[in-house]
Amino acid sequence: MAVILCQKEATFPYYYERLDISIHSLEELCYAVGKYPLLIPEHFVDHRLLEWVSTGLNRPMLSEKLKQLKDMGEREERLLFRLLRECSYFTERELEDFSLELRRIQALSEPERKERMGDSFFSLKKYRKALDAYQDAYHLEENGRRLRKIAESYLYLKQFQRAGDAFAKLYRKNQDKAALRRLYFLSQITFPKDRYKELWQGVEEDLVKEWQAEWEDALKEADQAEGILELKNAYNEGEEAFFQEAEKKLEAWKEEIRGRA
């Protein structure tokens, strides 16, 4: 996510839990709120945020005014817009558009809102949070699209068995050939094809041949990937160089996976 620092940096950052980022200015906060409106917490303008505005940004008068309005029962949306106007990050037209977007979000059903929250998390590569949101949406109202998103989230989290089960469930429910294709590729790397042997019965032979050709092409392409070539070169240099390069790659992959939580 891009960050924007236009005025004085805060003396300490505000941790925006939904996005898992530390924010260092009011402009950055406005950017994050405007960029991901579906991820704004229900009670966003709370004691922790007001404390940051007061002491972190050294804006005690603004913090006190927002606190007074909050104590008087002012609606959360109006508190938020009061805060957004203070930083002058948005034009009035942009604020009007943002207000319309918030109303559209409020008009969504609960399962629709959860699904779109999942989409926002997925776009941020927060696949664990995306999965949780998709599962909530699916439990509230089942449909194939949400089940596919659940399966894809498991896939990006490298939980291949659960991804396979979700794709298999999708195929059984909807006869979704795209889900069966995903399952075919998963079966090449994680579990034997006979795990779902009943699903392969009746599948067109030409379709399976097409998927197999795709798989073989993917293997050839992967064999020439930059990371693989670096490992091969390190191997040719000797055992010590190989293990150093392998350790470096493993640590990078671990960090990548941790970031998907």
PDB file of C-alpha atoms in Angstrom:
ATOM      1  CA  MET A   1       0.000   0.000   0.000  1.00  0.00           C
ATOM      2  CA  ALA A   2       1.332   3.463  -0.874  1.00  0.00           C
ATOM      3  CA  VAL A   3       1.811   5.954   1.937  1.00  0.00           C
ATOM      4  CA  ILE A   4       1.637   9.710   1.791  1.00  0.00           C
ATOM      5  CA  LEU A   5       3.289  12.162   4.158  1.00  0.00           C
ATOM      6  CA  CYS A   6       2.380  15.769   3.429  1.00  0.00           C
ATOM      7  CA  GLN A   7       2.666  17.566   6.757  1.00  0.00           C
ATOM      8  CA  LYS A   8       4.518  17.032  10.032  1.00  0.00           C
ATOM      9  CA  GLU A   9       5.106  13.405  10.951  1.00  0.00           C
ATOM     10  CA  ALA A  10       3.407  12.128  14.105  1.00  0.00           C
ATOM     11  CA  THR A  11       5.579  11.682  17.184  1.00  0.00           C
ATOM     12  CA  PHE A  12       4.449   8.041  17.251  1.00  0.00           C
ATOM     13  CA  PRO A  13       2.534   5.965  14.681  1.00  0.00           C
ATOM     14  CA  TYR A  14      -1.094   4.906  14.759  1.00  0.00           C
ATOM     15  CA  TYR A  15      -1.502   1.172  14.189  1.00  0.00           C
ATOM     16  CA  TYR A  16      -4.388   0.535  11.795  1.00  0.00           C
ATOM     17  CA  GLU A  17      -5.212  -3.025  12.742  1.00  0.00           C
ATOM     18  CA  ARG A  18      -7.502  -3.867   9.811  1.00  0.00           C
ATOM     19  CA  LEU A  19      -4.764  -3.047   7.313  1.00  0.00           C
ATOM     20  CA  ASP A  20      -1.900  -4.152   9.562  1.00  0.00           C
ATOM     21  CA  ILE A  21       0.062  -0.951   8.915  1.00  0.00           C
ATOM     22  CA  SER A  22       1.501   1.861  11.007  1.00  0.00           C
ATOM     23  CA  ILE A  23       0.353   5.328   9.999  1.00  0.00           C
ATOM     24  CA  HIS A  24       2.528   8.392  10.526  1.00  0.00           C
ATOM     25  CA  SER A  25       0.363  11.326   9.445  1.00  0.00           C
ATOM     26  CA  LEU A  26      -3.236  12.445   9.121  1.00  0.00           C
ATOM     27  CA  GLU A  27      -2.841  12.392   5.330  1.00  0.00           C
ATOM     28  CA  GLU A  28      -1.815   8.744   5.428  1.00  0.00           C
ATOM     29  CA  LEU A  29      -4.842   7.952   7.548  1.00  0.00           C
ATOM     30  CA  CYS A  30      -7.134   9.723   5.078  1.00  0.00           C
ATOM     31  CA  TYR A  31      -5.560   7.839   2.203  1.00  0.00           C
ATOM     32  CA  ALA A  32      -6.046   4.468   3.920  1.00  0.00           C
ATOM     33  CA  VAL A  33      -9.667   5.236   4.796  1.00  0.00           C
ATOM     34  CA  GLY A  34     -10.487   6.475   1.301  1.00  0.00           C
ATOM     35  CA  LYS A  35      -8.691   3.628  -0.465  1.00  0.00           C
ATOM     36  CA  TYR A  36     -10.354   0.827   1.511  1.00  0.00           C
ATOM     37  CA  PRO A  37     -13.760   2.050   2.735  1.00  0.00           C
ATOM     38  CA  LEU A  38     -15.031  -1.503   3.249  1.00  0.00           C
ATOM     39  CA  LEU A  39     -12.333  -2.082   5.867  1.00  0.00           C
ATOM     40  CA  ILE A  40     -13.207   0.916   8.059  1.00  0.00           C
ATOM     41  CA  PRO A  41     -14.054  -0.514  11.518  1.00  0.00           C
ATOM     42  CA  GLU A  42     -17.559   0.050  12.813  1.00  0.00           C
ATOM     43  CA  HIS A  43     -16.360   2.302  15.658  1.00  0.00           C
ATOM     44  CA  PHE A  44     -13.334   3.861  13.991  1.00  0.00           C
ATOM     45  CA  VAL A  45     -13.216   7.178  15.852  1.00  0.00           C
ATOM     46  CA  ASP A  46     -12.496   5.630  19.249  1.00  0.00           C
ATOM     47  CA  HIS A  47     -10.401   6.517  22.311  1.00  0.00           C
ATOM     48  CA  ARG A  48      -7.205   5.112  20.778  1.00  0.00           C
ATOM     49  CA  LEU A  49      -7.543   7.193  17.590  1.00  0.00           C
ATOM     50  CA  LEU A  50      -8.438  10.348  19.536  1.00  0.00           C
ATOM     51  CA  GLU A  51      -5.393   9.848  21.770  1.00  0.00           C
ATOM     52  CA  TRP A  52      -3.188   9.597  18.689  1.00  0.00           C
ATOM     53  CA  VAL A  53      -4.713  12.761  17.197  1.00  0.00           C
ATOM     54  CA  SER A  54      -4.167  14.591  20.486  1.00  0.00           C
ATOM     55  CA  THR A  55      -0.649  13.498  21.408  1.00  0.00           C
ATOM     56  CA  GLY A  56       0.770  11.829  18.307  1.00  0.00           C
ATOM     57  CA  LEU A  57      -0.285  14.591  15.923  1.00  0.00           C
ATOM     58  CA  ASN A  58      -0.274  17.302  18.606  1.00  0.00           C
ATOM     59  CA  ARG A  59      -3.848  18.301  17.706  1.00  0.00           C
ATOM     60  CA  PRO A  60      -5.505  18.370  21.176  1.00  0.00           C
ATOM     61  CA  MET A  61      -8.234  20.830  20.147  1.00  0.00           C
ATOM     62  CA  LEU A  62      -9.340  18.618  17.248  1.00  0.00           C
ATOM     63  CA  SER A  63      -9.272  15.551  19.463  1.00  0.00           C
ATOM     64  CA  GLU A  64     -11.307  17.261  22.168  1.00  0.00           C
ATOM     65  CA  LYS A  65     -13.887  18.513  19.665  1.00  0.00           C
ATOM     66  CA  LEU A  66     -14.338  15.019  18.220  1.00  0.00           C
ATOM     67  CA  LYS A  67     -14.627  13.589  21.733  1.00  0.00           C
ATOM     68  CA  GLN A  68     -17.322  16.116  22.656  1.00  0.00           C
ATOM     69  CA  LEU A  69     -19.295  15.293  19.506  1.00  0.00           C
ATOM     70  CA  LYS A  70     -18.908  11.578  20.186  1.00  0.00           C
ATOM     71  CA  ASP A  71     -20.108  11.996  23.787  1.00  0.00           C
ATOM     72  CA  MET A  72     -23.133  13.929  22.474  1.00  0.00           C
ATOM     73  CA  GLY A  73     -24.074  10.914  20.356  1.00  0.00           C
ATOM     74  CA  GLU A  74     -22.889  12.155  16.960  1.00  0.00           C
ATOM     75  CA  ARG A  75     -23.091   9.491  14.247  1.00  0.00           C
ATOM     76  CA  GLU A  76     -19.870   7.665  13.430  1.00  0.00           C
ATOM     77  CA  GLU A  77     -19.988   8.721   9.779  1.00  0.00           C
ATOM     78  CA  ARG A  78     -20.160  12.409  10.698  1.00  0.00           C
ATOM     79  CA  LEU A  79     -17.235  12.044  13.097  1.00  0.00           C
ATOM     80  CA  LEU A  80     -15.232  10.404  10.351  1.00  0.00           C
ATOM     81  CA  PHE A  81     -16.017  13.153   7.835  1.00  0.00           C
ATOM     82  CA  ARG A  82     -15.143  15.826  10.387  1.00  0.00           C
ATOM     83  CA  LEU A  83     -11.739  14.193  10.701  1.00  0.00           C
ATOM     84  CA  LEU A  84     -11.293  13.838   6.932  1.00  0.00           C
ATOM     85  CA  ARG A  85     -12.064  17.510   6.342  1.00  0.00           C
ATOM     86  CA  GLU A  86      -9.432  18.567   8.872  1.00  0.00           C
ATOM     87  CA  CYS A  87      -6.532  17.219   6.809  1.00  0.00           C
ATOM     88  CA  SER A  88      -7.690  18.765   3.499  1.00  0.00           C
ATOM     89  CA  TYR A  89      -6.548  15.629   1.688  1.00  0.00           C
ATOM     90  CA  PHE A  90      -9.822  15.266  -0.225  1.00  0.00           C
ATOM     91  CA  THR A  91     -11.646  17.857  -2.285  1.00  0.00           C
ATOM     92  CA  GLU A  92     -15.298  18.446  -1.467  1.00  0.00           C
ATOM     93  CA  ARG A  93     -16.277  16.564  -4.618  1.00  0.00           C
ATOM     94  CA  GLU A  94     -14.154  13.604  -3.555  1.00  0.00           C
ATOM     95  CA  LEU A  95     -15.763  13.668  -0.125  1.00  0.00           C
ATOM     96  CA  GLU A  96     -19.205  13.642  -1.735  1.00  0.00           C
ATOM     97  CA  ASP A  97     -18.219  10.624  -3.845  1.00  0.00           C
ATOM     98  CA  PHE A  98     -16.818   8.930  -0.759  1.00  0.00           C
ATOM     99  CA  SER A  99     -20.048   9.581   1.119  1.00  0.00           C
ATOM    100  CA  LEU A 100     -22.025   7.957  -1.714  1.00  0.00           C
ATOM    101  CA  GLU A 101     -19.705   4.954  -1.615  1.00  0.00           C
ATOM    102  CA  LEU A 102     -20.252   4.561   2.127  1.00  0.00           C
ATOM    103  CA  ARG A 103     -24.020   4.650   1.577  1.00  0.00           C
ATOM    104  CA  ARG A 104     -23.711   1.959  -1.094  1.00  0.00           C
ATOM    105  CA  ILE A 105     -21.723  -0.156   1.344  1.00  0.00           C
ATOM    106  CA  GLN A 106     -24.316   0.372   4.064  1.00  0.00           C
ATOM    107  CA  ALA A 107     -27.024  -0.799   1.637  1.00  0.00           C
ATOM    108  CA  LEU A 108     -25.273  -4.128   1.061  1.00  0.00           C
ATOM    109  CA  SER A 109     -26.605  -7.241   2.709  1.00  0.00           C
ATOM    110  CA  GLU A 110     -24.388  -8.722   5.415  1.00  0.00           C
ATOM    111  CA  PRO A 111     -23.096 -11.586   3.215  1.00  0.00           C
ATOM    112  CA  GLU A 112     -22.398  -9.158   0.348  1.00  0.00           C
ATOM    113  CA  ARG A 113     -20.506  -6.832   2.662  1.00  0.00           C
ATOM    114  CA  LYS A 114     -18.440  -9.700   4.087  1.00  0.00           C
ATOM    115  CA  GLU A 115     -17.596 -10.934   0.597  1.00  0.00           C
ATOM    116  CA  ARG A 116     -16.464  -7.506  -0.550  1.00  0.00           C
ATOM    117  CA  MET A 117     -14.382  -7.129   2.604  1.00  0.00           C
ATOM    118  CA  GLY A 118     -12.742 -10.383   1.600  1.00  0.00           C
ATOM    119  CA  ASP A 119     -12.046  -8.949  -1.847  1.00  0.00           C
ATOM    120  CA  SER A 120     -10.323  -5.941  -0.260  1.00  0.00           C
ATOM    121  CA  PHE A 121      -8.178  -8.143   1.959  1.00  0.00           C
ATOM    122  CA  PHE A 122      -7.344 -10.396  -0.991  1.00  0.00           C
ATOM    123  CA  SER A 123      -6.185  -7.393  -3.043  1.00  0.00           C
ATOM    124  CA  LEU A 124      -3.851  -6.535  -0.133  1.00  0.00           C
ATOM    125  CA  LYS A 125      -2.542 -10.137  -0.115  1.00  0.00           C
ATOM    126  CA  LYS A 126      -3.989 -10.613   3.365  1.00  0.00           C
ATOM    127  CA  TYR A 127      -5.233 -14.061   2.450  1.00  0.00           C
ATOM    128  CA  ARG A 128      -6.027 -15.274   5.981  1.00  0.00           C
ATOM    129  CA  LYS A 129      -8.269 -12.284   6.626  1.00  0.00           C
ATOM    130  CA  ALA A 130      -9.786 -12.681   3.162  1.00  0.00           C
ATOM    131  CA  LEU A 131     -10.525 -16.341   3.896  1.00  0.00           C
ATOM    132  CA  ASP A 132     -12.231 -15.491   7.192  1.00  0.00           C
ATOM    133  CA  ALA A 133     -14.430 -12.891   5.477  1.00  0.00           C
ATOM    134  CA  TYR A 134     -15.339 -15.238   2.596  1.00  0.00           C
ATOM    135  CA  GLN A 135     -16.218 -18.027   5.017  1.00  0.00           C
ATOM    136  CA  ASP A 136     -18.460 -15.681   6.998  1.00  0.00           C
ATOM    137  CA  ALA A 137     -20.195 -14.632   3.771  1.00  0.00           C
ATOM    138  CA  TYR A 138     -20.600 -18.233   2.608  1.00  0.00           C
ATOM    139  CA  HIS A 139     -22.058 -19.381   5.915  1.00  0.00           C
ATOM    140  CA  LEU A 140     -24.587 -16.555   5.784  1.00  0.00           C
ATOM    141  CA  GLU A 141     -25.529 -17.231   2.149  1.00  0.00           C
ATOM    142  CA  GLU A 142     -24.023 -20.030   0.094  1.00  0.00           C
ATOM    143  CA  ASN A 143     -23.108 -19.574  -3.548  1.00  0.00           C
ATOM    144  CA  GLY A 144     -20.479 -20.916  -5.905  1.00  0.00           C
ATOM    145  CA  ARG A 145     -18.616 -17.636  -6.307  1.00  0.00           C
ATOM    146  CA  ARG A 146     -17.882 -17.417  -2.579  1.00  0.00           C
ATOM    147  CA  LEU A 147     -16.883 -21.063  -2.414  1.00  0.00           C
ATOM    148  CA  ARG A 148     -14.414 -20.467  -5.259  1.00  0.00           C
ATOM    149  CA  LYS A 149     -12.930 -17.510  -3.381  1.00  0.00           C
ATOM    150  CA  ILE A 150     -12.574 -19.676  -0.277  1.00  0.00           C
ATOM    151  CA  ALA A 151     -10.722 -22.290  -2.343  1.00  0.00           C
ATOM    152  CA  GLU A 152      -8.445 -19.661  -3.913  1.00  0.00           C
ATOM    153  CA  SER A 153      -7.629 -18.213  -0.483  1.00  0.00           C
ATOM    154  CA  TYR A 154      -6.621 -21.657   0.772  1.00  0.00           C
ATOM    155  CA  LEU A 155      -4.477 -22.005  -2.331  1.00  0.00           C
ATOM    156  CA  TYR A 156      -2.599 -18.745  -1.680  1.00  0.00           C
ATOM    157  CA  LEU A 157      -2.169 -19.765   1.968  1.00  0.00           C
ATOM    158  CA  LYS A 158      -0.601 -22.998   0.669  1.00  0.00           C
ATOM    159  CA  GLN A 159      -3.214 -25.090   2.478  1.00  0.00           C
ATOM    160  CA  PHE A 160      -3.499 -27.354  -0.534  1.00  0.00           C
ATOM    161  CA  GLN A 161      -5.581 -30.148   0.981  1.00  0.00           C
ATOM    162  CA  ARG A 162      -8.273 -27.698   2.089  1.00  0.00           C
ATOM    163  CA  ALA A 163      -8.095 -25.921  -1.255  1.00  0.00           C
ATOM    164  CA  GLY A 164      -8.610 -29.279  -3.000  1.00  0.00           C
ATOM    165  CA  ASP A 165     -11.598 -30.130  -0.814  1.00  0.00           C
ATOM    166  CA  ALA A 166     -13.163 -26.735  -1.539  1.00  0.00           C
ATOM    167  CA  PHE A 167     -12.647 -27.058  -5.309  1.00  0.00           C
ATOM    168  CA  ALA A 168     -14.071 -30.597  -5.181  1.00  0.00           C
ATOM    169  CA  LYS A 169     -17.114 -29.336  -3.273  1.00  0.00           C
ATOM    170  CA  LEU A 170     -17.602 -26.588  -5.849  1.00  0.00           C
ATOM    171  CA  TYR A 171     -17.461 -29.078  -8.702  1.00  0.00           C
ATOM    172  CA  ARG A 172     -19.897 -31.452  -6.993  1.00  0.00           C
ATOM    173  CA  LYS A 173     -22.358 -28.620  -6.377  1.00  0.00           C
ATOM    174  CA  ASN A 174     -22.084 -26.692  -9.648  1.00  0.00           C
ATOM    175  CA  GLN A 175     -20.260 -28.932 -12.120  1.00  0.00           C
ATOM    176  CA  ASP A 176     -17.740 -26.102 -12.402  1.00  0.00           C
ATOM    177  CA  LYS A 177     -15.067 -27.249 -14.883  1.00  0.00           C
ATOM    178  CA  ALA A 178     -12.728 -24.433 -13.822  1.00  0.00           C
ATOM    179  CA  ALA A 179     -12.776 -25.864 -10.287  1.00  0.00           C
ATOM    180  CA  LEU A 180     -12.014 -29.336 -11.652  1.00  0.00           C
ATOM    181  CA  ARG A 181      -9.086 -27.901 -13.623  1.00  0.00           C
ATOM    182  CA  ARG A 182      -7.678 -26.376 -10.426  1.00  0.00           C
ATOM    183  CA  LEU A 183      -8.117 -29.729  -8.710  1.00  0.00           C
ATOM    184  CA  TYR A 184      -6.277 -31.497 -11.518  1.00  0.00           C
ATOM    185  CA  PHE A 185      -3.223 -29.268 -11.117  1.00  0.00           C
ATOM    186  CA  LEU A 186      -3.321 -29.612  -7.332  1.00  0.00           C
ATOM    187  CA  SER A 187      -3.369 -33.367  -7.702  1.00  0.00           C
ATOM    188  CA  GLN A 188      -0.088 -33.173  -9.612  1.00  0.00           C
ATOM    189  CA  ILE A 189       1.788 -31.655  -6.679  1.00  0.00           C
ATOM    190  CA  THR A 190       0.072 -32.477  -3.383  1.00  0.00           C
ATOM    191  CA  PHE A 191      -1.996 -35.637  -3.423  1.00  0.00           C
ATOM    192  CA  PRO A 192      -2.717 -38.582  -5.741  1.00  0.00           C
ATOM    193  CA  LYS A 193      -5.403 -38.134  -8.357  1.00  0.00           C
ATOM    194  CA  ASP A 194      -7.371 -41.065  -6.930  1.00  0.00           C
ATOM    195  CA  ARG A 195      -8.144 -38.943  -3.853  1.00  0.00           C
ATOM    196  CA  TYR A 196     -11.040 -37.560  -5.910  1.00  0.00           C
ATOM    197  CA  LYS A 197     -11.255 -40.450  -8.355  1.00  0.00           C
ATOM    198  CA  GLU A 198     -15.046 -40.279  -8.629  1.00  0.00           C
ATOM    199  CA  LEU A 199     -14.771 -36.744 -10.036  1.00  0.00           C
ATOM    200  CA  TRP A 200     -12.610 -37.810 -12.976  1.00  0.00           C
ATOM    201  CA  GLN A 201     -15.194 -40.285 -14.254  1.00  0.00           C
ATOM    202  CA  GLY A 202     -16.977 -38.888 -17.265  1.00  0.00           C
ATOM    203  CA  VAL A 203     -14.526 -36.029 -17.821  1.00  0.00           C
ATOM    204  CA  GLU A 204     -13.756 -35.602 -21.499  1.00  0.00           C
ATOM    205  CA  GLU A 205     -10.429 -37.182 -22.437  1.00  0.00           C
ATOM    206  CA  ASP A 206      -9.479 -34.202 -24.602  1.00  0.00           C
ATOM    207  CA  LEU A 207      -9.973 -31.886 -21.635  1.00  0.00           C
ATOM    208  CA  VAL A 208      -7.638 -33.916 -19.433  1.00  0.00           C
ATOM    209  CA  LYS A 209      -5.039 -33.979 -22.241  1.00  0.00           C
ATOM    210  CA  GLU A 210      -5.300 -30.197 -22.510  1.00  0.00           C
ATOM    211  CA  TRP A 211      -4.722 -29.795 -18.756  1.00  0.00           C
ATOM    212  CA  GLN A 212      -1.773 -32.199 -18.876  1.00  0.00           C
ATOM    213  CA  ALA A 213      -0.199 -30.181 -21.670  1.00  0.00           C
ATOM    214  CA  GLU A 214      -0.670 -27.004 -19.614  1.00  0.00           C
ATOM    215  CA  TRP A 215       1.005 -28.701 -16.663  1.00  0.00           C
ATOM    216  CA  GLU A 216       4.001 -29.806 -18.697  1.00  0.00           C
ATOM    217  CA  ASP A 217       4.406 -26.307 -20.155  1.00  0.00           C
ATOM    218  CA  ALA A 218       4.261 -24.848 -16.650  1.00  0.00           C
ATOM    219  CA  LEU A 219       7.000 -27.215 -15.486  1.00  0.00           C
ATOM    220  CA  LYS A 220       9.241 -26.158 -18.364  1.00  0.00           C
ATOM    221  CA  GLU A 221       8.651 -22.494 -17.601  1.00  0.00           C
ATOM    222  CA  ALA A 222       9.282 -23.015 -13.874  1.00  0.00           C
ATOM    223  CA  ASP A 223      12.551 -24.779 -14.645  1.00  0.00           C
ATOM    224  CA  GLN A 224      13.808 -21.541 -16.211  1.00  0.00           C
ATOM    225  CA  ALA A 225      12.511 -19.243 -13.470  1.00  0.00           C
ATOM    226  CA  GLU A 226      15.066 -16.816 -12.044  1.00  0.00           C
ATOM    227  CA  GLY A 227      14.938 -18.328  -8.546  1.00  0.00           C
ATOM    228  CA  ILE A 228      15.515 -21.846  -9.830  1.00  0.00           C
ATOM    229  CA  LEU A 229      18.406 -20.743 -12.030  1.00  0.00           C
ATOM    230  CA  GLU A 230      20.020 -19.012  -9.036  1.00  0.00           C
ATOM    231  CA  LEU A 231      19.796 -22.247  -7.036  1.00  0.00           C
ATOM    232  CA  LYS A 232      21.244 -24.246  -9.927  1.00  0.00           C
ATOM    233  CA  ASN A 233      24.153 -21.832 -10.264  1.00  0.00           C
ATOM    234  CA  ALA A 234      24.781 -21.982  -6.526  1.00  0.00           C
ATOM    235  CA  TYR A 235      24.739 -25.794  -6.664  1.00  0.00           C
ATOM    236  CA  ASN A 236      27.368 -25.735  -9.373  1.00  0.00           C
ATOM    237  CA  GLU A 237      29.548 -23.528  -7.171  1.00  0.00           C
ATOM    238  CA  GLY A 238      29.591 -26.105  -4.402  1.00  0.00           C
ATOM    239  CA  GLU A 239      27.710 -27.348  -1.371  1.00  0.00           C
ATOM    240  CA  GLU A 240      28.332 -24.313   0.846  1.00  0.00           C
ATOM    241  CA  ALA A 241      27.152 -21.825  -1.781  1.00  0.00           C
ATOM    242  CA  PHE A 242      24.097 -23.967  -2.483  1.00  0.00           C
ATOM    243  CA  PHE A 243      23.025 -24.188   1.164  1.00  0.00           C
ATOM    244  CA  GLN A 244      23.526 -20.442   1.653  1.00  0.00           C
ATOM    245  CA  GLU A 245      21.364 -19.649  -1.363  1.00  0.00           C
ATOM    246  CA  ALA A 246      18.732 -22.212  -0.337  1.00  0.00           C
ATOM    247  CA  GLU A 247      18.568 -20.777   3.193  1.00  0.00           C
ATOM    248  CA  LYS A 248      18.161 -17.256   1.810  1.00  0.00           C
ATOM    249  CA  LYS A 249      15.316 -18.383  -0.472  1.00  0.00           C
ATOM    250  CA  LEU A 250      13.563 -20.291   2.323  1.00  0.00           C
ATOM    251  CA  GLU A 251      13.659 -17.252   4.608  1.00  0.00           C
ATOM    252  CA  ALA A 252      12.248 -15.048   1.836  1.00  0.00           C
ATOM    253  CA  TRP A 253       9.435 -17.525   1.187  1.00  0.00           C
ATOM    254  CA  LYS A 254       8.660 -17.763   4.897  1.00  0.00           C
ATOM    255  CA  GLU A 255       8.402 -13.980   5.135  1.00  0.00           C
ATOM    256  CA  GLU A 256       6.111 -13.934   2.128  1.00  0.00           C
ATOM    257  CA  ILE A 257       3.825 -16.554   3.667  1.00  0.00           C
ATOM    258  CA  ARG A 258       3.788 -14.765   7.042  1.00  0.00           C
ATOM    259  CA  GLY A 259       2.667 -11.607   5.255  1.00  0.00           C
ATOM    260  CA  ARG A 260      -0.387 -13.410   3.895  1.00  0.00           C
ATOM    261  CA  ALA A 261      -1.910 -13.915   7.338  1.00  0.00           C
TER     262      ALA A 261
END
